[in-house]
Amino acid sequence: MTKRYAVRWFLAGGALARTGDELAGPALHLAGFALTGSPAAGALLLAALTVPAVLGGPLVGVLLDRAPRPGRLLAAALLLYALGLGLAAFGAGRAPSAVTLACAAAAGLFAPALAGGWSAQLPHVTAPGGLPAATARDAATFHLASLAGPALAASLAAWTLPSAPAALAVTLILLAAPVAWRLPGPAGRARTGAPDARTGAPDARTGAPAARSGVAALRAGLRLTARTPALRSATATSVLSCAAQGMLAACAVPLGERVLGGAARGVALLAVVAGAALLANAVLARHPLRVTPDALLRWTAFLQGAALLLAAACHPVLVLVAALLAGAGEGPQLTALFSVRHREAPARLRAQLFTTGASLKTSGYAAGAALAGQLAGVALPAALLAAAGLHLLAGTVPGGRERVSRPGPGAGRVPGAPGRG
């Protein structure tokens, strides 16, 4: 594959896989409820799909980092995810609950492969100067998926069979698998067949010996995140902001019901956020800002915090403005996060850092949604103010770079800025 051709296929495959993933949660929730008649059954299936990502992220990342052809391992992870999802959806109401929950949990172990695992392969398909712009487009696929996935799930469930959303989710993930299979690996590994994590060769950036075992690689990745100020700051900021985003998601339906004239309008509010995020990333890819990704991470957290302060007023116009501002912050924040990871992570640990980060963000989102779910029913403005506080706290996390400290493709630029060559 030529670089340009590879990037296009990379983005198309990522969009397919992530749309399938965004479909998967609502699909299981809807299927569980429709086939068992119990809201608790759907919620349990959704939780079973989400929670195992915390364990799966680091493990999938280590395996991807050590694979000579990580695309093939990524394709296998997609197939296993689709298999577990399909079995869980088909078994809901037919097989014992323990079996369907186990299938959903098995699928959830591989969910980080669709997010961080896929993004970690981006440097293998781009020329160095094209990485920042490609990073912005990669981040945009997440927002496209978050916009399309729930809408497809709701439409299919309303007009067809309850199992149709799950079937579409499985189909989209399976369509992405051949694209993953063809992804090239790192040039050195593809020629020698041995990843530098196995050779013990010093890492080009840190000078440290590469990890010789999976356990050592896992420890090395965790140590790198803990000891690198930019990575530590970016991880903490993103997890706090993701928890706040989960709180906003939990508040959406009550906001729609009490402020916008209907619960369905609250769901549409989340589509407005996703659409604004997608548009903001598209603008950023063409017209980059002259600030570092680290600074952008912080300022977009402040922007989202300000947006939720407006939403807490519970006025229809202010709520709509808040959704647009929240999306304008959320999109570039994800792009900036990816740029920091690409810049700071040595190749031998890149996939692990991406998948572990995805797992932590998923955990933060789930915790935020659970907390806001308890608050929103009795004190909706308080829930929104708490979410705003988390965003503002995320913006104050110290440790990120505000200036360029070393040259390199994409270093010190906001993602989307043109590189050399």
Tab-separated table of C-alpha atoms in Angstrom:
chain	number	residue	atom	x	y	z
A	1	MET	CA	0.000	0.000	0.000
A	2	THR	CA	1.213	3.509	-0.762
A	3	LYS	CA	1.175	5.859	2.210
A	4	ARG	CA	-1.772	7.900	0.923
A	5	TYR	CA	-3.744	4.780	0.015
A	6	ALA	CA	-2.904	3.216	3.372
A	7	VAL	CA	-4.108	6.245	5.360
A	8	ARG	CA	-7.425	6.275	3.516
A	9	TRP	CA	-8.001	2.590	4.186
A	10	PHE	CA	-6.822	3.019	7.773
A	11	LEU	CA	-9.396	5.751	8.407
A	12	ALA	CA	-12.167	3.844	6.625
A	13	GLY	CA	-11.466	0.699	8.641
A	14	GLY	CA	-11.295	2.676	11.880
A	15	ALA	CA	-14.612	4.351	11.146
A	16	LEU	CA	-16.264	0.982	10.450
A	17	ALA	CA	-14.870	-0.697	13.562
A	18	ARG	CA	-15.667	2.224	15.857
A	19	THR	CA	-19.178	2.674	14.512
A	20	GLY	CA	-19.726	-1.024	15.198
A	21	ASP	CA	-18.367	-0.527	18.703
A	22	GLU	CA	-20.642	2.471	19.338
A	23	LEU	CA	-23.547	0.348	18.097
A	24	ALA	CA	-22.598	-2.588	20.304
A	25	GLY	CA	-23.491	-1.099	23.695
A	26	PRO	CA	-26.959	0.214	22.752
A	27	ALA	CA	-27.558	-2.955	20.713
A	28	LEU	CA	-26.949	-5.255	23.676
A	29	HIS	CA	-28.965	-3.005	25.956
A	30	LEU	CA	-31.912	-2.989	23.553
A	31	ALA	CA	-31.693	-6.712	22.794
A	32	GLY	CA	-31.519	-7.646	26.463
A	33	PHE	CA	-34.524	-5.535	27.305
A	34	ALA	CA	-36.607	-6.633	24.300
A	35	LEU	CA	-35.903	-10.353	24.614
A	36	THR	CA	-36.152	-10.663	28.413
A	37	GLY	CA	-38.567	-7.854	29.257
A	38	SER	CA	-36.242	-6.719	32.022
A	39	PRO	CA	-34.407	-3.363	31.990
A	40	ALA	CA	-31.877	-4.878	34.401
A	41	ALA	CA	-30.947	-7.560	31.867
A	42	GLY	CA	-30.017	-4.991	29.248
A	43	ALA	CA	-28.034	-2.938	31.771
A	44	LEU	CA	-26.120	-6.028	32.927
A	45	LEU	CA	-25.180	-6.917	29.351
A	46	LEU	CA	-23.980	-3.367	28.757
A	47	ALA	CA	-21.895	-3.450	31.945
A	48	ALA	CA	-20.466	-6.866	31.037
A	49	LEU	CA	-19.337	-5.471	27.681
A	50	THR	CA	-17.792	-2.331	29.186
A	51	VAL	CA	-16.042	-3.323	32.414
A	52	PRO	CA	-13.566	-5.963	31.067
A	53	ALA	CA	-11.932	-3.315	28.880
A	54	VAL	CA	-10.037	-2.237	32.007
A	55	LEU	CA	-8.170	-5.563	31.968
A	56	GLY	CA	-8.113	-6.072	28.231
A	57	GLY	CA	-6.501	-2.747	27.330
A	58	PRO	CA	-3.006	-3.309	28.769
A	59	LEU	CA	-2.898	-6.962	27.680
A	60	VAL	CA	-4.010	-6.269	24.103
A	61	GLY	CA	-1.540	-3.391	23.914
A	62	VAL	CA	1.433	-5.505	25.029
A	63	LEU	CA	0.586	-8.185	22.462
A	64	LEU	CA	0.258	-5.600	19.676
A	65	ASP	CA	3.597	-4.020	20.603
A	66	ARG	CA	5.358	-7.390	20.468
A	67	ALA	CA	3.775	-8.637	17.233
A	68	PRO	CA	5.871	-8.480	14.014
A	69	ARG	CA	2.613	-7.814	12.097
A	70	PRO	CA	0.302	-6.112	14.603
A	71	GLY	CA	-2.392	-5.668	11.960
A	72	ARG	CA	-3.000	-9.411	11.878
A	73	LEU	CA	-3.330	-9.565	15.651
A	74	LEU	CA	-5.659	-6.568	15.474
A	75	ALA	CA	-7.794	-8.390	12.894
A	76	ALA	CA	-7.991	-11.419	15.199
A	77	ALA	CA	-9.087	-9.171	18.078
A	78	LEU	CA	-11.844	-7.701	15.885
A	79	LEU	CA	-13.060	-11.175	14.932
A	80	LEU	CA	-13.156	-12.288	18.575
A	81	TYR	CA	-14.957	-9.098	19.581
A	82	ALA	CA	-17.560	-9.660	16.863
A	83	LEU	CA	-17.961	-13.306	17.865
A	84	GLY	CA	-18.525	-12.513	21.551
A	85	LEU	CA	-20.914	-9.691	20.706
A	86	GLY	CA	-22.926	-11.861	18.312
A	87	LEU	CA	-23.194	-14.731	20.783
A	88	ALA	CA	-24.254	-12.385	23.591
A	89	ALA	CA	-26.941	-10.721	21.463
A	90	PHE	CA	-28.254	-14.025	20.091
A	91	GLY	CA	-28.232	-15.684	23.509
A	92	ALA	CA	-30.096	-12.922	25.339
A	93	GLY	CA	-33.398	-14.400	26.501
A	94	ARG	CA	-32.526	-17.801	25.010
A	95	ALA	CA	-29.393	-19.010	26.810
A	96	PRO	CA	-28.733	-18.871	30.567
A	97	SER	CA	-27.883	-15.378	31.769
A	98	ALA	CA	-24.439	-16.465	32.917
A	99	VAL	CA	-23.588	-17.606	29.390
A	100	THR	CA	-24.689	-14.387	27.701
A	101	LEU	CA	-22.892	-12.272	30.289
A	102	ALA	CA	-19.715	-14.324	29.796
A	103	CYS	CA	-19.914	-13.811	26.028
A	104	ALA	CA	-20.364	-10.064	26.453
A	105	ALA	CA	-17.459	-9.935	28.916
A	106	ALA	CA	-15.229	-11.899	26.531
A	107	ALA	CA	-16.055	-9.426	23.772
A	108	GLY	CA	-15.317	-6.497	26.075
A	109	LEU	CA	-11.749	-7.694	26.630
A	110	PHE	CA	-10.992	-6.865	23.012
A	111	ALA	CA	-12.830	-3.529	22.855
A	112	PRO	CA	-9.639	-1.444	23.398
A	113	ALA	CA	-8.293	-2.891	20.147
A	114	LEU	CA	-10.950	-0.940	18.245
A	115	ALA	CA	-9.948	2.308	19.932
A	116	GLY	CA	-6.378	2.674	21.156
A	117	GLY	CA	-5.053	-0.442	19.430
A	118	TRP	CA	-6.115	0.838	16.030
A	119	SER	CA	-4.855	4.393	16.591
A	120	ALA	CA	-1.459	3.090	17.707
A	121	GLN	CA	-0.858	1.727	14.199
A	122	LEU	CA	-1.214	5.139	12.545
A	123	PRO	CA	2.545	5.920	12.374
A	124	HIS	CA	3.022	2.720	10.331
A	125	VAL	CA	0.848	4.012	7.488
A	126	THR	CA	1.801	7.697	7.368
A	127	ALA	CA	4.836	9.612	6.287
A	128	PRO	CA	6.369	11.436	9.296
A	129	GLY	CA	5.245	14.862	8.108
A	130	GLY	CA	1.685	13.651	7.627
A	131	LEU	CA	1.197	12.233	11.105
A	132	PRO	CA	-0.324	15.322	12.798
A	133	ALA	CA	-3.023	15.798	10.147
A	134	ALA	CA	-3.726	12.055	10.059
A	135	THR	CA	-4.064	12.100	13.854
A	136	ALA	CA	-6.805	14.742	13.624
A	137	ARG	CA	-8.666	12.658	11.033
A	138	ASP	CA	-8.256	9.499	13.119
A	139	ALA	CA	-9.759	11.262	16.137
A	140	ALA	CA	-12.620	12.453	13.939
A	141	THR	CA	-13.612	8.819	13.264
A	142	PHE	CA	-14.472	8.478	16.968
A	143	HIS	CA	-16.900	11.370	16.787
A	144	LEU	CA	-18.358	10.135	13.519
A	145	ALA	CA	-18.943	6.765	15.188
A	146	SER	CA	-20.458	8.315	18.310
A	147	LEU	CA	-22.812	10.266	16.069
A	148	ALA	CA	-23.813	7.360	13.805
A	149	GLY	CA	-23.795	4.404	16.215
A	150	PRO	CA	-26.587	5.327	18.642
A	151	ALA	CA	-28.701	6.800	15.826
A	152	LEU	CA	-28.450	3.553	13.841
A	153	ALA	CA	-29.242	1.491	16.938
A	154	ALA	CA	-32.361	3.499	17.740
A	155	SER	CA	-33.604	3.516	14.136
A	156	LEU	CA	-33.094	-0.203	13.564
A	157	ALA	CA	-34.676	-1.154	16.884
A	158	ALA	CA	-37.714	0.978	16.096
A	159	TRP	CA	-38.278	-0.256	12.537
A	160	THR	CA	-36.935	-3.817	12.500
A	161	LEU	CA	-36.171	-6.705	14.871
A	162	PRO	CA	-34.611	-6.056	18.318
A	163	SER	CA	-31.553	-8.065	17.270
A	164	ALA	CA	-30.941	-5.973	14.112
A	165	PRO	CA	-28.653	-3.369	15.773
A	166	ALA	CA	-26.388	-6.123	17.112
A	167	ALA	CA	-26.304	-7.792	13.696
A	168	LEU	CA	-25.249	-4.519	12.077
A	169	ALA	CA	-22.595	-3.937	14.749
A	170	VAL	CA	-21.120	-7.391	14.099
A	171	THR	CA	-21.192	-6.776	10.335
A	172	LEU	CA	-19.363	-3.439	10.573
A	173	ILE	CA	-16.656	-4.909	12.804
A	174	LEU	CA	-16.195	-7.868	10.463
A	175	LEU	CA	-15.863	-5.494	7.490
A	176	ALA	CA	-13.030	-3.719	9.309
A	177	ALA	CA	-11.100	-6.955	9.961
A	178	PRO	CA	-9.637	-7.333	6.416
A	179	VAL	CA	-8.419	-3.730	6.545
A	180	ALA	CA	-6.694	-4.445	9.859
A	181	TRP	CA	-5.120	-7.618	8.428
A	182	ARG	CA	-3.413	-5.613	5.681
A	183	LEU	CA	-2.012	-2.911	7.957
A	184	PRO	CA	1.787	-2.810	7.681
A	185	GLY	CA	3.958	-3.314	10.728
A	186	PRO	CA	7.002	-1.268	11.757
A	187	ALA	CA	9.607	-1.399	9.000
A	188	GLY	CA	12.277	-2.966	11.170
A	189	ARG	CA	9.983	-5.688	12.487
A	190	ALA	CA	8.525	-6.500	9.088
A	191	ARG	CA	11.990	-7.228	7.694
A	192	THR	CA	13.479	-9.091	10.628
A	193	GLY	CA	10.369	-10.703	12.048
A	194	ALA	CA	11.453	-9.826	15.585
A	195	PRO	CA	10.136	-6.855	17.530
A	196	ASP	CA	12.696	-4.826	19.389
A	197	ALA	CA	10.810	-5.722	22.585
A	198	ARG	CA	12.240	-9.206	22.137
A	199	THR	CA	15.747	-8.302	21.015
A	200	GLY	CA	16.629	-6.213	24.040
A	201	ALA	CA	17.994	-3.466	21.776
A	202	PRO	CA	18.079	-0.003	23.348
A	203	ASP	CA	15.074	2.114	22.563
A	204	ALA	CA	15.916	4.875	20.130
A	205	ARG	CA	14.401	7.565	22.301
A	206	THR	CA	14.982	6.533	25.872
A	207	GLY	CA	18.181	4.504	25.587
A	208	ALA	CA	16.625	1.890	27.869
A	209	PRO	CA	16.789	-1.792	27.038
A	210	ALA	CA	13.631	-3.086	25.481
A	211	ALA	CA	11.509	-5.379	27.632
A	212	ARG	CA	12.183	-9.098	27.158
A	213	SER	CA	8.860	-10.468	28.405
A	214	GLY	CA	5.225	-9.522	28.294
A	215	VAL	CA	5.151	-8.819	32.040
A	216	ALA	CA	8.259	-6.663	31.777
A	217	ALA	CA	6.751	-4.800	28.834
A	218	LEU	CA	3.582	-4.152	30.820
A	219	ARG	CA	5.604	-2.782	33.720
A	220	ALA	CA	7.704	-0.665	31.366
A	221	GLY	CA	4.596	0.903	29.860
A	222	LEU	CA	3.112	1.727	33.245
A	223	ARG	CA	6.435	3.166	34.441
A	224	LEU	CA	6.747	5.276	31.306
A	225	THR	CA	3.303	6.776	31.842
A	226	ALA	CA	3.997	7.434	35.523
A	227	ARG	CA	7.439	8.961	34.985
A	228	THR	CA	6.874	11.021	31.839
A	229	PRO	CA	5.272	14.330	32.841
A	230	ALA	CA	3.549	14.913	29.501
A	231	LEU	CA	2.041	11.407	29.402
A	232	ARG	CA	1.050	11.505	33.065
A	233	SER	CA	-0.618	14.885	32.650
A	234	ALA	CA	-2.393	13.923	29.420
A	235	THR	CA	-3.685	10.682	30.940
A	236	ALA	CA	-5.019	12.374	34.066
A	237	THR	CA	-6.610	15.208	32.090
A	238	SER	CA	-8.287	12.856	29.626
A	239	VAL	CA	-9.655	10.525	32.311
A	240	LEU	CA	-11.120	13.399	34.329
A	241	SER	CA	-12.668	14.946	31.229
A	242	CYS	CA	-14.028	11.579	30.127
A	243	ALA	CA	-15.672	11.127	33.533
A	244	ALA	CA	-17.318	14.528	33.053
A	245	GLN	CA	-18.453	13.501	29.566
A	246	GLY	CA	-20.037	10.405	31.089
A	247	MET	CA	-21.874	12.639	33.536
A	248	LEU	CA	-23.187	14.781	30.680
A	249	ALA	CA	-24.386	11.635	28.875
A	250	ALA	CA	-26.278	10.532	31.985
A	251	CYS	CA	-27.841	13.989	32.287
A	252	ALA	CA	-28.935	14.154	28.647
A	253	VAL	CA	-32.290	12.395	29.009
A	254	PRO	CA	-33.353	14.361	32.130
A	255	LEU	CA	-32.254	17.560	30.378
A	256	GLY	CA	-34.367	16.701	27.365
A	257	GLU	CA	-37.368	15.831	29.485
A	258	ARG	CA	-37.285	18.847	31.797
A	259	VAL	CA	-35.777	21.557	29.595
A	260	LEU	CA	-36.149	20.685	25.906
A	261	GLY	CA	-39.635	19.216	25.852
A	262	GLY	CA	-38.961	15.495	25.570
A	263	ALA	CA	-36.522	12.743	26.560
A	264	ALA	CA	-35.733	12.005	22.905
A	265	ARG	CA	-34.475	15.566	22.516
A	266	GLY	CA	-31.966	14.850	25.236
A	267	VAL	CA	-30.558	11.999	23.160
A	268	ALA	CA	-30.456	14.366	20.182
A	269	LEU	CA	-28.433	16.739	22.362
A	270	LEU	CA	-25.633	14.151	22.483
A	271	ALA	CA	-25.739	14.020	18.683
A	272	VAL	CA	-25.251	17.800	18.663
A	273	VAL	CA	-22.150	17.377	20.865
A	274	ALA	CA	-20.754	14.668	18.563
A	275	GLY	CA	-21.497	16.722	15.453
A	276	ALA	CA	-19.779	19.799	16.891
A	277	ALA	CA	-16.762	17.657	17.847
A	278	LEU	CA	-16.547	16.254	14.327
A	279	LEU	CA	-16.769	19.735	12.786
A	280	ALA	CA	-14.164	21.157	15.184
A	281	ASN	CA	-11.685	18.420	14.266
A	282	ALA	CA	-12.293	18.977	10.560
A	283	VAL	CA	-11.541	22.693	10.988
A	284	LEU	CA	-8.479	21.940	13.111
A	285	ALA	CA	-7.074	19.557	10.494
A	286	ARG	CA	-7.204	22.333	7.870
A	287	HIS	CA	-6.429	25.350	10.046
A	288	PRO	CA	-4.112	24.284	12.888
A	289	LEU	CA	-3.605	26.449	15.944
A	290	ARG	CA	-0.111	27.533	16.932
A	291	VAL	CA	-0.152	25.922	20.369
A	292	THR	CA	1.203	22.641	21.663
A	293	PRO	CA	-1.050	19.593	22.031
A	294	ASP	CA	-0.438	19.760	25.796
A	295	ALA	CA	-1.797	23.297	25.982
A	296	LEU	CA	-4.753	22.364	23.784
A	297	LEU	CA	-5.628	19.485	26.112
A	298	ARG	CA	-5.865	21.871	29.033
A	299	TRP	CA	-7.753	24.679	27.288
A	300	THR	CA	-10.305	22.358	25.747
A	301	ALA	CA	-10.995	20.976	29.227
A	302	PHE	CA	-11.675	24.537	30.399
A	303	LEU	CA	-13.946	25.104	27.385
A	304	GLN	CA	-15.997	22.003	28.192
A	305	GLY	CA	-16.203	23.064	31.839
A	306	ALA	CA	-17.517	26.475	30.829
A	307	ALA	CA	-20.052	24.778	28.553
A	308	LEU	CA	-21.447	22.696	31.396
A	309	LEU	CA	-21.662	25.737	33.640
A	310	LEU	CA	-23.977	27.196	30.998
A	311	ALA	CA	-25.971	23.954	30.805
A	312	ALA	CA	-26.494	24.033	34.569
A	313	ALA	CA	-28.713	27.083	34.071
A	314	CYS	CA	-31.223	24.653	32.499
A	315	HIS	CA	-32.432	27.194	29.931
A	316	PRO	CA	-33.195	25.755	26.447
A	317	VAL	CA	-31.042	28.223	24.516
A	318	LEU	CA	-28.137	27.953	26.935
A	319	VAL	CA	-28.333	24.164	26.892
A	320	LEU	CA	-28.050	24.136	23.091
A	321	VAL	CA	-25.127	26.589	23.163
A	322	ALA	CA	-23.511	24.428	25.845
A	323	ALA	CA	-23.792	21.322	23.646
A	324	LEU	CA	-22.078	23.122	20.757
A	325	LEU	CA	-19.285	24.415	23.007
A	326	ALA	CA	-18.817	21.014	24.663
A	327	GLY	CA	-18.379	19.383	21.267
A	328	ALA	CA	-15.997	22.126	20.128
A	329	GLY	CA	-13.830	21.244	23.116
A	330	GLU	CA	-14.258	17.477	23.054
A	331	GLY	CA	-13.125	16.957	19.453
A	332	PRO	CA	-9.795	18.832	19.574
A	333	GLN	CA	-9.100	17.430	23.049
A	334	LEU	CA	-9.103	13.872	21.721
A	335	THR	CA	-6.886	14.888	18.812
A	336	ALA	CA	-4.440	16.583	21.165
A	337	LEU	CA	-4.364	13.510	23.416
A	338	PHE	CA	-3.465	11.265	20.490
A	339	SER	CA	-0.754	13.689	19.406
A	340	VAL	CA	0.855	13.659	22.854
A	341	ARG	CA	0.850	9.849	22.892
A	342	HIS	CA	2.355	9.587	19.414
A	343	ARG	CA	5.042	12.100	20.358
A	344	GLU	CA	6.012	10.624	23.715
A	345	ALA	CA	5.593	6.864	23.259
A	346	PRO	CA	8.522	4.777	22.008
A	347	ALA	CA	7.469	2.432	19.225
A	348	ARG	CA	7.909	-0.678	21.380
A	349	LEU	CA	5.299	0.576	23.893
A	350	ARG	CA	2.974	2.667	21.726
A	351	ALA	CA	0.052	0.229	21.421
A	352	GLN	CA	0.104	-0.498	25.148
A	353	LEU	CA	-0.041	3.207	26.007
A	354	PHE	CA	-2.957	3.732	23.630
A	355	THR	CA	-4.982	0.729	24.785
A	356	THR	CA	-4.290	1.329	28.480
A	357	GLY	CA	-5.359	4.938	28.036
A	358	ALA	CA	-8.543	3.793	26.315
A	359	SER	CA	-9.279	1.449	29.224
A	360	LEU	CA	-8.779	4.182	31.804
A	361	LYS	CA	-11.005	6.574	29.868
A	362	THR	CA	-13.727	3.930	29.596
A	363	SER	CA	-13.559	3.421	33.355
A	364	GLY	CA	-13.742	7.163	33.964
A	365	TYR	CA	-16.719	7.518	31.637
A	366	ALA	CA	-18.583	4.673	33.344
A	367	ALA	CA	-17.877	6.058	36.816
A	368	GLY	CA	-19.015	9.543	35.790
A	369	ALA	CA	-22.209	8.215	34.235
A	370	ALA	CA	-22.973	6.158	37.346
A	371	LEU	CA	-22.440	9.155	39.644
A	372	ALA	CA	-24.516	11.517	37.525
A	373	GLY	CA	-27.247	8.911	37.206
A	374	GLN	CA	-27.736	9.118	40.960
A	375	LEU	CA	-27.622	12.923	41.075
A	376	ALA	CA	-29.575	13.847	37.947
A	377	GLY	CA	-32.855	12.403	39.159
A	378	VAL	CA	-32.996	14.659	42.205
A	379	ALA	CA	-30.656	17.576	41.449
A	380	LEU	CA	-29.947	17.976	37.727
A	381	PRO	CA	-28.128	21.343	38.017
A	382	ALA	CA	-25.907	19.884	40.750
A	383	ALA	CA	-24.951	16.973	38.477
A	384	LEU	CA	-24.048	19.362	35.665
A	385	LEU	CA	-22.058	21.585	38.036
A	386	ALA	CA	-20.168	18.533	39.287
A	387	ALA	CA	-19.349	17.588	35.692
A	388	ALA	CA	-18.175	21.146	35.012
A	389	GLY	CA	-15.962	20.942	38.092
A	390	LEU	CA	-14.298	17.772	36.790
A	391	HIS	CA	-13.500	19.451	33.465
A	392	LEU	CA	-12.087	22.503	35.232
A	393	LEU	CA	-10.020	20.238	37.486
A	394	ALA	CA	-8.753	18.403	34.391
A	395	GLY	CA	-7.561	21.706	32.955
A	396	THR	CA	-5.428	22.418	36.010
A	397	VAL	CA	-3.475	19.149	35.961
A	398	PRO	CA	0.223	20.119	35.832
A	399	GLY	CA	3.002	18.447	33.897
A	400	GLY	CA	2.201	18.941	30.196
A	401	ARG	CA	4.559	20.744	27.839
A	402	GLU	CA	3.670	24.272	26.895
A	403	ARG	CA	6.644	24.731	24.589
A	404	VAL	CA	8.521	22.635	22.070
A	405	SER	CA	11.430	20.892	23.804
A	406	ARG	CA	12.834	18.943	20.890
A	407	PRO	CA	12.385	18.946	17.134
A	408	GLY	CA	10.607	16.240	15.241
A	409	PRO	CA	7.670	15.591	12.982
A	410	GLY	CA	4.595	16.921	14.685
A	411	ALA	CA	6.394	17.703	17.936
A	412	GLY	CA	5.072	20.773	19.646
A	413	ARG	CA	2.276	21.339	17.137
A	414	VAL	CA	-1.405	21.111	17.593
A	415	PRO	CA	-2.577	17.966	15.767
A	416	GLY	CA	-3.543	18.894	12.273
A	417	ALA	CA	-0.561	21.179	11.780
A	418	PRO	CA	1.443	20.364	8.681
A	419	GLY	CA	4.740	18.610	9.234
A	420	ARG	CA	7.925	18.911	7.162
A	421	GLY	CA	8.009	17.360	3.706
